[in-house]
XYZ file of N, CA and C in Angstrom:
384
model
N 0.814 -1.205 0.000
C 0.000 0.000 0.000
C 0.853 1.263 0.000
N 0.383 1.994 -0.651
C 0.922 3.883 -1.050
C 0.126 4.922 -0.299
N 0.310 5.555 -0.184
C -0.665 6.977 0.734
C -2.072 6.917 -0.515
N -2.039 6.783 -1.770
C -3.056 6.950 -2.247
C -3.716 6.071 -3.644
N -2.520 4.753 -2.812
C -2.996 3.369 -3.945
C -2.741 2.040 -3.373
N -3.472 1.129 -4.262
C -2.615 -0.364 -3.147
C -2.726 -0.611 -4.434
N -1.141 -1.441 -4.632
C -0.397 -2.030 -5.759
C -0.915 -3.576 -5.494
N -1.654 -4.757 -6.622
C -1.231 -5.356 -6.131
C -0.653 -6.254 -7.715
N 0.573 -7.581 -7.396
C 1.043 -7.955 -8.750
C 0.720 -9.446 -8.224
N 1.107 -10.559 -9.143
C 1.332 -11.758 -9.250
C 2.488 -12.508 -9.947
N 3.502 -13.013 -9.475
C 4.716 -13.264 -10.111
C 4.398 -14.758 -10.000
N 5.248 -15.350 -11.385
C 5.710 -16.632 -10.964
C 6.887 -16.573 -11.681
N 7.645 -17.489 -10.716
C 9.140 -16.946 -10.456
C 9.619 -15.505 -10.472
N 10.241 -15.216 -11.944
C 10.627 -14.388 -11.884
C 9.780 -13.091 -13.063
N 8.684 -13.781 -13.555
C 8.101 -13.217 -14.451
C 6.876 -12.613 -14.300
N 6.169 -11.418 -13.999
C 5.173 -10.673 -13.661
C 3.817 -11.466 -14.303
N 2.999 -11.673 -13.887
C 1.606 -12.253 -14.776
C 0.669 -11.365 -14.301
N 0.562 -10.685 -13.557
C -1.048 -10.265 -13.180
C -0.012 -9.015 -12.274
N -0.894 -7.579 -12.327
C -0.875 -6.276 -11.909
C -1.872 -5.429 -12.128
N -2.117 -4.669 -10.800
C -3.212 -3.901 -10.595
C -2.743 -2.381 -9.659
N -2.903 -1.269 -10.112
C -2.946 -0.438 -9.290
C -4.523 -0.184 -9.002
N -4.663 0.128 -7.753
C -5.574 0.804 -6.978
C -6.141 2.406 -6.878
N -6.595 2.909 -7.284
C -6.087 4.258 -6.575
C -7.415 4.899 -6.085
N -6.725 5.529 -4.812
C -7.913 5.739 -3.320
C -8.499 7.586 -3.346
N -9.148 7.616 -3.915
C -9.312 9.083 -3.344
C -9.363 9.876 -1.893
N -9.246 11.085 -1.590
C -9.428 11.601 -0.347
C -10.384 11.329 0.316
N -11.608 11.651 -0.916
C -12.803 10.878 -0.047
C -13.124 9.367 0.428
N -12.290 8.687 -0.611
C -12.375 6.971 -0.330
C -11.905 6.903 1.073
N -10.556 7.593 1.374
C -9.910 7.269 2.646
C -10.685 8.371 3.976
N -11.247 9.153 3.648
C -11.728 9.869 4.748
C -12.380 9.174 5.806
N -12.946 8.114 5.815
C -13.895 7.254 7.012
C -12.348 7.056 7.953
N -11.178 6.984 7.389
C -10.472 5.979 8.082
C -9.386 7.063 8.962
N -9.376 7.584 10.331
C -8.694 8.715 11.081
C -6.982 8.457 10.821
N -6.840 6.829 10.858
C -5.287 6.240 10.873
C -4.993 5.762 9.236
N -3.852 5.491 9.276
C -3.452 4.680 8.647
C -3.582 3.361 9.272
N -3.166 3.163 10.363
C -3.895 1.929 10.579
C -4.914 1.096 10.487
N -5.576 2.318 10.567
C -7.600 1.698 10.671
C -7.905 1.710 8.780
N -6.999 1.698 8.329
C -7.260 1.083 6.973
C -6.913 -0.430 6.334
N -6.525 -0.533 7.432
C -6.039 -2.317 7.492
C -7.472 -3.237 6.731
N -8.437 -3.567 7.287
C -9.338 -4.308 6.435
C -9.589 -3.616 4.972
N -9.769 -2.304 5.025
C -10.460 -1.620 3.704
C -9.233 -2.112 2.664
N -8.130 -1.980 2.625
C -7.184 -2.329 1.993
C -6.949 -4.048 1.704
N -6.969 -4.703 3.044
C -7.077 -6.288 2.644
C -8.150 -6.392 1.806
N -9.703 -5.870 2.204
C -10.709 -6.371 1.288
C -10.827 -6.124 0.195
N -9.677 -4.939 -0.557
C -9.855 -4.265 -2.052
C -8.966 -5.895 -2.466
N -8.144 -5.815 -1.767
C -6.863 -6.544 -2.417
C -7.727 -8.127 -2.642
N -7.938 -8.785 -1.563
C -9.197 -9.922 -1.972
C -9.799 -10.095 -3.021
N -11.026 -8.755 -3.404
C -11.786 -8.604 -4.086
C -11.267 -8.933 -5.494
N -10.314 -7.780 -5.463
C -9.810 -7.814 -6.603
C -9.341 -8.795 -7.062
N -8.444 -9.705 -6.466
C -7.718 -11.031 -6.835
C -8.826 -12.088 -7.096
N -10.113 -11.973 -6.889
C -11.318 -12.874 -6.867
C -12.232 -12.512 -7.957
N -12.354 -11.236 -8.329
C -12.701 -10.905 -9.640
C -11.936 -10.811 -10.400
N -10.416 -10.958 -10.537
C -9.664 -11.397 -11.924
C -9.120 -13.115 -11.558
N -10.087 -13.784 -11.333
C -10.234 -14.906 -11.286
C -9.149 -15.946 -10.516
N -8.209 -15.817 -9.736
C -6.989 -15.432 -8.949
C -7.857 -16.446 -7.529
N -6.999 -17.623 -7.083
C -7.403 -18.575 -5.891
C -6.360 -18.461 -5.191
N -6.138 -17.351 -3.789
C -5.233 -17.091 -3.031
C -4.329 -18.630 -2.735
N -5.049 -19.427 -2.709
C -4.609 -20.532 -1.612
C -3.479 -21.574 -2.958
N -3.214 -21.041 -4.063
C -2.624 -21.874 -4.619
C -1.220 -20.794 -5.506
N -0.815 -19.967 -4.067
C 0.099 -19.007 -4.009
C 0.948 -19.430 -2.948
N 2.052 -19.603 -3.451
C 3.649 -19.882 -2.948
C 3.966 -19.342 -1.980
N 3.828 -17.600 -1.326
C 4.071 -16.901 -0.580
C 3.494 -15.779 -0.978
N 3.102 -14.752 -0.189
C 2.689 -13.608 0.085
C 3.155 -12.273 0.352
N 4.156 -11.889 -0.708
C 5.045 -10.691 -0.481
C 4.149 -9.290 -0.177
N 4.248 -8.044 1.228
C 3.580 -7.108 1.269
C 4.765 -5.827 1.301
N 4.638 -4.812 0.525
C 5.366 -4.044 1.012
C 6.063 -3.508 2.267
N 7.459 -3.661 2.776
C 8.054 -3.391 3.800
C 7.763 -1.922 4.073
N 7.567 -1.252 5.901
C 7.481 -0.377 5.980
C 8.243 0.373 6.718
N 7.846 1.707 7.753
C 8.638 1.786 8.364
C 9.454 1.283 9.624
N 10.323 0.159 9.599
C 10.920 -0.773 10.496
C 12.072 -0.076 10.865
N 12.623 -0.436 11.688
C 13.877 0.439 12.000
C 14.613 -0.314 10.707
N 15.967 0.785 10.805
C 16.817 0.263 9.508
C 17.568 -0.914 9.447
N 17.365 -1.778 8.177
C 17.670 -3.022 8.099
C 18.401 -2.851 7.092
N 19.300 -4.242 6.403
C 19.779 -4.479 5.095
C 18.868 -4.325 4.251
N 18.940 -4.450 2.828
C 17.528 -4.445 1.705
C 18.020 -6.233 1.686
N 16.917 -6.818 1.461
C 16.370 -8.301 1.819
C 15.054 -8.434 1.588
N 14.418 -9.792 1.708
C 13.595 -10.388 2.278
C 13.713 -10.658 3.471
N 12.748 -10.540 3.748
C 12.366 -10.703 5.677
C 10.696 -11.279 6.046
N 10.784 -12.677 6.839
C 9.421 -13.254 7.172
C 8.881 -11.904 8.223
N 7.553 -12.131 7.924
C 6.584 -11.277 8.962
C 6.351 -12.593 10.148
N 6.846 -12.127 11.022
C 7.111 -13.065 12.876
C 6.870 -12.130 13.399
N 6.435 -12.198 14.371
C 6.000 -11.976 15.304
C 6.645 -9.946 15.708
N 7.970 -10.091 15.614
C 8.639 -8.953 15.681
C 8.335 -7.605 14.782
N 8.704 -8.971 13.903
C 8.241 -7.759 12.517
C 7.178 -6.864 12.525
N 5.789 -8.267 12.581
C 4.451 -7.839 12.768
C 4.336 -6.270 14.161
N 5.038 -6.646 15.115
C 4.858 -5.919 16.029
C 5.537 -4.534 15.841
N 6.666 -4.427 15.007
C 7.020 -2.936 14.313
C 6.647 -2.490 13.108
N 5.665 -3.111 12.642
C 4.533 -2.827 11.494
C 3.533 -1.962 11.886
N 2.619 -2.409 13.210
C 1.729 -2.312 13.985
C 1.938 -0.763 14.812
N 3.307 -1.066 15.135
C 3.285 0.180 16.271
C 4.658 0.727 15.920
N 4.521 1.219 14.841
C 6.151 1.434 13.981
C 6.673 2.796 14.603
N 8.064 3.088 15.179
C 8.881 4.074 15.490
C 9.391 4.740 15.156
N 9.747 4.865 13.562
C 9.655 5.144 12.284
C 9.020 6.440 11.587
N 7.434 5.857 12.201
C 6.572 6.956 11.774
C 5.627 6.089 10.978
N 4.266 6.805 10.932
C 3.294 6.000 10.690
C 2.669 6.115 8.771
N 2.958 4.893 8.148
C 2.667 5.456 6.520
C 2.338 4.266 6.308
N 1.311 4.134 5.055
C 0.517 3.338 4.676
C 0.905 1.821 4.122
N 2.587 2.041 3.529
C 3.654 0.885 3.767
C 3.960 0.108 4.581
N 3.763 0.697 5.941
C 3.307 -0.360 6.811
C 2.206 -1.646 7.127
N 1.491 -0.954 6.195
C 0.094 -2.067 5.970
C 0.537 -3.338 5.153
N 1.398 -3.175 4.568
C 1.911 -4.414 3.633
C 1.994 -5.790 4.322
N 2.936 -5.776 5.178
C 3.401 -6.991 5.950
C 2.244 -7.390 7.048
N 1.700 -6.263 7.497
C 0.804 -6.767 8.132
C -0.886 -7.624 7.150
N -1.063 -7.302 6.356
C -2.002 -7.569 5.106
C -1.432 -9.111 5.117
N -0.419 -8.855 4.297
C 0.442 -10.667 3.678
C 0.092 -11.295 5.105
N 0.587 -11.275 6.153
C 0.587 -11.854 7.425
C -0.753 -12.750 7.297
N -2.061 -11.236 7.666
C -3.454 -12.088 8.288
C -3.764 -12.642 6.813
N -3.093 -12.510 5.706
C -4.184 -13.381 4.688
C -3.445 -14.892 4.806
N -2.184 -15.064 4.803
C -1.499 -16.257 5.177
C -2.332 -17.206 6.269
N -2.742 -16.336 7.379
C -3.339 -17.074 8.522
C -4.556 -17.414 8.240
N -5.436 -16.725 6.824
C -6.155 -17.334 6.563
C -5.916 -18.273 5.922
N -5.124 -18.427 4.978
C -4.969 -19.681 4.413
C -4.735 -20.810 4.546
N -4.636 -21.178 6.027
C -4.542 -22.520 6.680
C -3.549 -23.711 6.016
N -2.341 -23.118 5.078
C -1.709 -24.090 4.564
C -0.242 -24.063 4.294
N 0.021 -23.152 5.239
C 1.874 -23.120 5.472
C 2.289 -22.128 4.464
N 1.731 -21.599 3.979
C 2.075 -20.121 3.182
C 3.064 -19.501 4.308
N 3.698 -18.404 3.793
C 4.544 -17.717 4.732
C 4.137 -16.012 3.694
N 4.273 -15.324 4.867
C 4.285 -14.084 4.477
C 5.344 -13.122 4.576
N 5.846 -12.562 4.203
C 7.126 -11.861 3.631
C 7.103 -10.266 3.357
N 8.009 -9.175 3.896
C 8.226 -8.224 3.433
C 9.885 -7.890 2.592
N 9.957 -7.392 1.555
C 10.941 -7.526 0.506
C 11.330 -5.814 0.449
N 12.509 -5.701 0.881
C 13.340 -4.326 0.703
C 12.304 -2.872 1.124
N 12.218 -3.529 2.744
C 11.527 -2.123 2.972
C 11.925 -0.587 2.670
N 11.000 0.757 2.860
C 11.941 1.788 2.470
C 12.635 2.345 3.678
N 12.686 1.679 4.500
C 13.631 2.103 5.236
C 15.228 1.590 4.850
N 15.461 0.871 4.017
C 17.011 0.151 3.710
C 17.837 1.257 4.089
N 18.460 0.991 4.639
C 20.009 1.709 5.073
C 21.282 1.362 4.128
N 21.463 1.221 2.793
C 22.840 1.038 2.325
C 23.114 1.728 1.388
């Protein structure tokens, strides 16, 4: 997620198949006081959408969400655990809509009841 879009793509391997930008108006986001409290409105676009371009979450490899503000790390991949999740949530950083990423991948994984893992990939915080 972006301050005023949620990206979402579909890769296999290394080759893009499916991409969607979002884009939220002022008024779309006005119900929501946080960035936080946009957490479902954002999972449920992202759902929707993957369900009307015909797209079956549960037969997806992993769940990459945009990295947010975390304290500064290497640029990587990094699982969403427990830690992560918890400087997603209540980030020190500062609060931006990139943070919603990892937390998103996370609860849709837990829906998926099948060993998916969820993942944030070169947050913008990288330090190098």
């Amino acid at each position: 997620p972006g301050s005023t879009s949620t990206k979402i793509a579909i890769f296999e391997d290394e080759k893009e198949i499916f991409s969607k930008t979002l884009r939220h108006t002022a008024e779309e986001l006005s119900p929501y006081a946080t960035v936080a409290s946009q957490f479902q409105f954002r999972k449920n676009i992202i759902l929707s959408e993957l369900q009307q371009a015909g797209w079956d979450i549960h037969g997806f490899h992993a769940i990459v969400g945009r990295g947010g503000l975390v304290k500064p790390i290497e640029s990587g991949i990094y699982e969403v655990n427990d830690a992560l999740a918890h400087d997603l949530e209540y980030p020190v950083m500062g609060e931006h809509a990139s943070n919603l990423g990892g937390l998103i991948a996370r609860d849709i994984v837990r829906e998926m009841h099948n060993g998916t893992k969820a993942y944030i990939a070169d947050p913008v915080v990288v330090d190098e």
